[in-house]
mmCIF file of C-alpha atoms and ligand atoms in Angstrom:
data_model
loop_
_atom_site.group_PDB
_atom_site.id
_atom_site.type_symbol
_atom_site.label_atom_id
_atom_site.label_comp_id
_atom_site.label_asym_id
_atom_site.label_seq_id
_atom_site.Cartn_x
_atom_site.Cartn_y
_atom_site.Cartn_z
ATOM 1 C CA MET A 1 87.821 135.605 97.414
ATOM 2 C CA ASN A 2 86.216 132.150 98.278
ATOM 3 C CA LEU A 3 86.043 131.280 101.869
ATOM 4 C CA ILE A 4 87.308 127.809 101.374
ATOM 5 C CA HIS A 5 90.726 127.261 99.641
ATOM 6 C CA ILE A 6 91.814 123.908 98.259
ATOM 7 C CA LEU A 7 95.536 123.598 97.492
ATOM 8 C CA PRO A 8 96.970 120.460 95.846
ATOM 9 C CA SER A 9 100.599 119.969 97.031
ATOM 10 C CA LEU A 10 102.924 119.625 94.085
ATOM 11 C CA LEU A 11 105.199 117.410 96.188
ATOM 12 C CA ALA A 12 102.775 114.516 95.587
ATOM 13 C CA ALA A 13 102.902 115.010 91.802
ATOM 14 C CA ASP A 14 105.040 112.926 89.464
ATOM 15 C CA VAL A 15 108.485 114.522 89.881
ATOM 16 C CA GLY A 16 109.224 113.846 86.229
ATOM 17 C CA ALA A 17 106.091 115.763 85.084
ATOM 18 C CA LEU A 18 105.740 118.665 87.529
ATOM 19 C CA ALA A 19 104.346 120.993 84.855
ATOM 20 C CA GLU A 20 101.670 118.540 84.127
ATOM 21 C CA GLY A 21 101.042 118.325 87.915
ATOM 22 C CA CYS A 22 100.412 122.069 87.973
ATOM 23 C CA ARG A 23 98.069 121.893 84.934
ATOM 24 C CA ARG A 24 96.219 119.009 86.540
ATOM 25 C CA ALA A 25 95.496 121.055 89.736
ATOM 26 C CA GLU A 26 94.312 124.006 87.657
ATOM 27 C CA ALA A 27 92.074 121.911 85.462
ATOM 28 C CA ALA A 28 90.622 120.324 88.607
ATOM 29 C CA GLY A 29 89.492 123.644 90.018
ATOM 30 C CA ALA A 30 92.153 124.111 92.671
ATOM 31 C CA ASP A 31 92.296 127.609 94.229
ATOM 32 C CA GLU A 32 96.110 127.723 94.528
ATOM 33 C CA ILE A 33 99.025 125.434 94.075
ATOM 34 C CA HIS A 34 101.103 124.551 97.231
ATOM 35 C CA LEU A 35 104.923 124.321 96.781
ATOM 36 C CA ASP A 36 107.106 122.893 99.558
ATOM 37 C CA ILE A 37 110.641 124.215 99.883
ATOM 38 C CA MET A 38 112.956 122.123 102.154
ATOM 39 C CA ASP A 39 116.524 122.806 103.079
ATOM 40 C CA GLY A 40 117.784 119.526 104.677
ATOM 41 C CA HIS A 41 118.330 121.423 107.955
ATOM 42 C CA PHE A 42 115.027 122.683 109.295
ATOM 43 C CA VAL A 43 113.539 119.409 107.948
ATOM 44 C CA PRO A 44 115.336 116.206 107.132
ATOM 45 C CA ASN A 45 114.631 116.365 103.399
ATOM 46 C CA LEU A 46 115.320 118.383 100.301
ATOM 47 C CA SER A 47 112.741 119.376 97.685
ATOM 48 C CA PHE A 48 112.169 122.300 95.360
ATOM 49 C CA GLY A 49 114.093 125.595 94.690
ATOM 50 C CA PRO A 50 112.974 128.793 93.218
ATOM 51 C CA GLU A 51 113.133 127.423 89.646
ATOM 52 C CA VAL A 52 110.220 125.134 90.413
ATOM 53 C CA VAL A 53 108.141 128.027 91.685
ATOM 54 C CA ALA A 54 108.989 129.967 88.485
ATOM 55 C CA MET A 55 107.947 127.037 86.422
ATOM 56 C CA ALA A 56 104.620 126.812 88.222
ATOM 57 C CA HIS A 57 104.066 130.526 87.859
ATOM 58 C CA ARG A 58 104.615 130.470 84.056
ATOM 59 C CA THR A 59 102.682 127.182 83.555
ATOM 60 C CA VAL A 60 99.406 128.002 85.274
ATOM 61 C CA LYS A 61 97.354 131.074 86.357
ATOM 62 C CA LEU A 62 96.866 129.627 89.895
ATOM 63 C CA PRO A 63 98.414 131.529 92.759
ATOM 64 C CA CYS A 64 101.638 130.076 93.958
ATOM 65 C CA ASN A 65 101.457 129.288 97.656
ATOM 66 C CA VAL A 66 105.014 128.707 98.874
ATOM 67 C CA HIS A 67 105.844 126.908 102.012
ATOM 68 C CA LEU A 68 109.422 127.614 103.110
ATOM 69 C CA MET A 69 110.768 124.940 105.507
ATOM 70 C CA LEU A 70 114.137 126.665 105.947
ATOM 71 C CA ASP A 71 116.329 127.447 108.880
ATOM 72 C CA GLN A 72 117.206 130.885 107.479
ATOM 73 C CA PRO A 73 114.144 131.922 105.388
ATOM 74 C CA HIS A 74 115.027 135.650 105.500
ATOM 75 C CA LEU A 75 117.976 134.860 103.145
ATOM 76 C CA TYR A 76 115.686 133.403 100.461
ATOM 77 C CA VAL A 77 112.345 135.256 100.532
ATOM 78 C CA ALA A 78 113.358 137.686 97.830
ATOM 79 C CA ARG A 79 114.270 134.854 95.377
ATOM 80 C CA PHE A 80 110.925 133.182 95.946
ATOM 81 C CA MET A 81 109.100 136.441 95.392
ATOM 82 C CA ASP A 82 111.080 137.035 92.163
ATOM 83 C CA ALA A 83 110.098 133.540 91.093
ATOM 84 C CA GLY A 84 106.412 134.499 91.345
ATOM 85 C CA ALA A 85 105.225 133.435 94.826
ATOM 86 C CA THR A 86 101.723 134.786 95.590
ATOM 87 C CA THR A 87 101.805 133.801 99.195
ATOM 88 C CA LEU A 88 105.036 133.146 101.182
ATOM 89 C CA TYR A 89 104.916 131.109 104.412
ATOM 90 C CA VAL A 90 107.819 131.182 106.844
ATOM 91 C CA HIS A 91 108.051 129.053 110.055
ATOM 92 C CA VAL A 92 107.883 130.537 113.506
ATOM 93 C CA GLU A 93 110.459 128.103 115.110
ATOM 94 C CA PRO A 94 113.902 129.019 113.663
ATOM 95 C CA ALA A 95 115.918 132.012 115.103
ATOM 96 C CA TYR A 96 115.684 134.881 112.668
ATOM 97 C CA ASP A 97 113.935 138.286 112.694
ATOM 98 C CA ILE A 98 110.342 137.120 112.039
ATOM 99 C CA ARG A 99 108.827 140.591 112.144
ATOM 100 C CA ALA A 100 111.380 142.133 109.664
ATOM 101 C CA THR A 101 110.976 139.166 107.308
ATOM 102 C CA LEU A 102 107.154 139.463 107.312
ATOM 103 C CA ALA A 103 107.558 143.250 106.517
ATOM 104 C CA VAL A 104 109.773 142.487 103.595
ATOM 105 C CA ILE A 105 107.226 140.071 102.090
ATOM 106 C CA ARG A 106 104.249 142.446 102.628
ATOM 107 C CA LYS A 107 106.219 145.443 101.210
ATOM 108 C CA ARG A 108 106.325 143.596 97.845
ATOM 109 C CA GLY A 109 102.582 143.064 97.881
ATOM 110 C CA VAL A 110 102.982 139.322 98.486
ATOM 111 C CA ARG A 111 100.642 137.724 101.018
ATOM 112 C CA CYS A 112 102.619 136.525 104.149
ATOM 113 C CA GLY A 113 101.971 133.706 106.426
ATOM 114 C CA LEU A 114 103.465 132.102 109.607
ATOM 115 C CA THR A 115 103.654 128.358 110.004
ATOM 116 C CA LEU A 116 103.559 126.356 113.246
ATOM 117 C CA ASN A 117 104.967 122.798 113.661
ATOM 118 C CA PRO A 118 102.543 120.291 115.443
ATOM 119 C CA GLU A 119 104.265 120.804 118.878
ATOM 120 C CA THR A 120 104.533 124.645 118.660
ATOM 121 C CA PRO A 121 101.864 126.282 120.804
ATOM 122 C CA ALA A 122 99.403 128.569 119.125
ATOM 123 C CA SER A 123 100.646 131.319 121.463
ATOM 124 C CA ALA A 124 103.843 131.522 119.336
ATOM 125 C CA VAL A 125 101.955 133.220 116.480
ATOM 126 C CA VAL A 126 99.644 135.461 118.537
ATOM 127 C CA PRO A 127 102.155 138.420 118.725
ATOM 128 C CA PHE A 128 102.224 138.452 114.852
ATOM 129 C CA LEU A 129 98.520 138.110 114.075
ATOM 130 C CA GLY A 130 98.250 141.729 113.181
ATOM 131 C CA GLU A 131 101.072 141.362 110.579
ATOM 132 C CA VAL A 132 100.068 138.201 108.728
ATOM 133 C CA ASP A 133 97.510 137.380 106.039
ATOM 134 C CA GLU A 134 97.620 133.653 106.812
ATOM 135 C CA VAL A 135 98.549 131.062 109.442
ATOM 136 C CA LEU A 136 99.455 127.511 108.656
ATOM 137 C CA CYS A 137 99.104 124.810 111.299
ATOM 138 C CA MET A 138 101.105 121.683 110.305
ATOM 139 C CA THR A 139 99.098 118.575 110.957
ATOM 140 C CA VAL A 140 102.212 116.315 110.410
ATOM 141 C CA HIS A 141 105.942 116.808 111.157
ATOM 142 C CA PRO A 142 107.060 118.679 108.028
ATOM 143 C CA GLY A 143 109.416 117.051 105.577
ATOM 144 C CA TYR A 144 107.514 114.290 103.795
ATOM 145 C CA GLY A 145 104.259 113.780 102.079
ATOM 146 C CA GLY A 146 102.033 110.730 102.803
ATOM 147 C CA GLN A 147 102.197 110.924 106.625
ATOM 148 C CA SER A 148 99.190 110.393 108.996
ATOM 149 C CA PHE A 149 97.225 113.373 110.260
ATOM 150 C CA MET A 150 97.914 114.399 113.821
ATOM 151 C CA ALA A 151 94.572 115.033 115.526
ATOM 152 C CA GLU A 152 96.282 116.468 118.594
ATOM 153 C CA VAL A 153 96.828 119.646 116.543
ATOM 154 C CA LEU A 154 93.031 120.361 116.340
ATOM 155 C CA PRO A 155 92.949 122.408 119.631
ATOM 156 C CA SER A 156 95.736 124.632 118.346
ATOM 157 C CA ILE A 157 93.865 125.324 115.151
ATOM 158 C CA ALA A 158 90.864 126.465 117.210
ATOM 159 C CA ALA A 159 93.109 128.615 119.475
ATOM 160 C CA VAL A 160 94.677 130.347 116.438
ATOM 161 C CA ARG A 161 91.273 131.083 115.074
ATOM 162 C CA ARG A 162 90.016 132.442 118.432
ATOM 163 C CA ALA A 163 93.087 134.593 118.918
ATOM 164 C CA ALA A 164 92.732 136.013 115.396
ATOM 165 C CA ASN A 165 89.083 136.817 115.984
ATOM 166 C CA ALA A 166 89.967 138.449 119.367
ATOM 167 C CA THR A 167 92.589 140.644 117.710
ATOM 168 C CA GLY A 168 90.265 141.749 114.937
ATOM 169 C CA ASN A 169 91.973 139.650 112.216
ATOM 170 C CA THR A 170 88.620 137.988 111.360
ATOM 171 C CA GLY A 171 89.571 137.452 107.661
ATOM 172 C CA LEU A 172 92.591 135.370 108.580
ATOM 173 C CA THR A 173 93.263 132.432 106.200
ATOM 174 C CA LEU A 174 93.919 129.536 108.545
ATOM 175 C CA MET A 175 95.543 126.680 106.607
ATOM 176 C CA VAL A 176 96.221 123.106 107.483
ATOM 177 C CA ASP A 177 98.863 120.828 105.816
ATOM 178 C CA GLY A 178 99.698 117.136 106.259
ATOM 179 C CA GLY A 179 97.541 114.002 106.177
ATOM 180 C CA ILE A 180 94.576 115.974 104.765
ATOM 181 C CA ASN A 181 91.720 113.907 103.310
ATOM 182 C CA LEU A 182 87.933 114.377 103.368
ATOM 183 C CA GLU A 183 87.593 113.217 107.038
ATOM 184 C CA THR A 184 90.597 115.147 108.439
ATOM 185 C CA ALA A 185 89.746 118.249 106.460
ATOM 186 C CA VAL A 186 86.204 118.353 107.892
ATOM 187 C CA ALA A 187 87.610 117.984 111.401
ATOM 188 C CA CYS A 188 90.000 120.956 110.775
ATOM 189 C CA ALA A 189 87.196 123.102 109.319
ATOM 190 C CA ALA A 190 85.115 122.478 112.450
ATOM 191 C CA HIS A 191 88.067 123.830 114.391
ATOM 192 C CA GLY A 192 88.293 127.051 112.284
ATOM 193 C CA ALA A 193 90.492 126.087 109.346
ATOM 194 C CA ASN A 194 89.421 127.400 105.880
ATOM 195 C CA ALA A 195 92.297 126.410 103.694
ATOM 196 C CA PHE A 196 93.400 122.815 102.954
ATOM 197 C CA VAL A 197 96.591 121.553 101.475
ATOM 198 C CA ALA A 198 96.349 117.988 100.199
ATOM 199 C CA GLY A 199 99.111 116.141 98.310
ATOM 200 C CA THR A 200 98.758 112.418 98.395
ATOM 201 C CA TYR A 201 94.973 112.474 98.748
ATOM 202 C CA LEU A 202 94.294 114.624 95.685
ATOM 203 C CA TYR A 203 97.142 113.505 93.332
ATOM 204 C CA ARG A 204 96.297 109.854 93.827
ATOM 205 C CA MET A 205 92.667 110.360 92.685
ATOM 206 C CA ALA A 206 91.499 109.324 89.319
ATOM 207 C CA ASP A 207 89.228 112.301 89.293
ATOM 208 C CA MET A 208 90.939 115.236 91.124
ATOM 209 C CA ALA A 209 88.083 117.650 90.013
ATOM 210 C CA ALA A 210 85.472 115.502 91.853
ATOM 211 C CA GLY A 211 87.801 115.306 94.894
ATOM 212 C CA ILE A 212 88.166 119.076 95.098
ATOM 213 C CA ARG A 213 84.477 119.628 94.750
ATOM 214 C CA GLU A 214 83.730 117.201 97.553
ATOM 215 C CA LEU A 215 86.407 118.649 99.883
ATOM 216 C CA ARG A 216 85.081 122.223 99.135
ATOM 217 C CA ALA A 217 81.478 121.303 99.871
ATOM 218 C CA ALA A 218 82.206 119.309 102.989
ATOM 219 C CA THR A 219 84.625 121.776 104.590
ATOM 220 C CA GLY A 220 82.308 124.678 103.646
ATOM 221 C CA ALA A 221 79.490 123.009 105.492
ATOM 222 C CA ALA A 222 81.706 122.088 108.563
ATOM 223 C CA PHE A 223 83.610 125.480 108.809
ATOM 224 C CA CYS A 224 83.266 127.098 112.189
ATOM 225 C CA GLU A 225 84.144 130.801 112.311
ATOM 226 C CA THR A 226 84.054 130.850 116.161
ATOM 227 C CA PRO A 227 85.442 127.466 117.335
HETATM 228 C C1 DX5 B 1 104.996 118.180 104.333
HETATM 229 C C2 DX5 B 1 104.476 119.194 103.387
HETATM 230 C C3 DX5 B 1 103.174 118.972 102.756
HETATM 231 C C4 DX5 B 1 103.004 117.627 102.010
HETATM 232 C C5 DX5 B 1 101.654 117.207 102.430
HETATM 233 O O1 DX5 B 1 106.180 118.575 104.943
HETATM 234 O O2 DX5 B 1 104.543 120.469 103.982
HETATM 235 O O3 DX5 B 1 102.676 120.117 101.985
HETATM 236 O O4 DX5 B 1 103.102 117.825 100.619
HETATM 237 O O5 DX5 B 1 101.538 115.918 101.881
HETATM 238 P P1 DX5 B 1 100.269 114.973 102.214
HETATM 239 O O6 DX5 B 1 99.075 115.711 101.878
HETATM 240 O O7 DX5 B 1 100.538 113.774 101.410
HETATM 241 O O8 DX5 B 1 100.286 114.723 103.717
HETATM 242 ZN ZN1 ZN B 2 103.594 122.240 102.805
#
């Protein structure tokens, strides 16, 4: 597996042509496609359901990276795995049995990840670092694309990477999502992130393939394994 992962976020594609948005990401050399699932409770917006994940799964060969922004993710993980999720992210903030939910995901052979909102301390994921394949640090408040990157999250990204290294999870995929462009991705890579979700930045490009190549090269050069 490549060290650096670039994930276009389908939320920024033309909603009337989501299949085309998936094909465009694949043709441009993306590593995975990122799908945002919102429930109108955990975040103040609604987006895709399992049918959109199923559409992406049958449209492209790219892994489907599914970001559940749900108050009760444990009630829905099975439906998203049935739909073809390759990686399933749940948030650490809501009240549900996180450990049991991660175990259900892993038992199906699906990669599992925990997500932190910008204000949530890195320490919230530390007890789970032995049970996750990935951690996602939100670099905006989740709910909408097109927001500005929050640089105050950078120390948390480094703290998660250091904690993962200390607990022996050195292969942890550490992802960032929100306001990612060339400059902010490089800053995140220097703090230990190796996976980059970008919606507005990549989908607005005339040449997404060139954008992905540039992001991959710059973040690969900036990546710090021990921030
Ligand atoms: C925000 C979503 C993001 C969103 C990112 O709640 O989790 O995945 O699509 O969009 P940009 O890259 O435009 O900030
Ligand atoms: Zn997302």
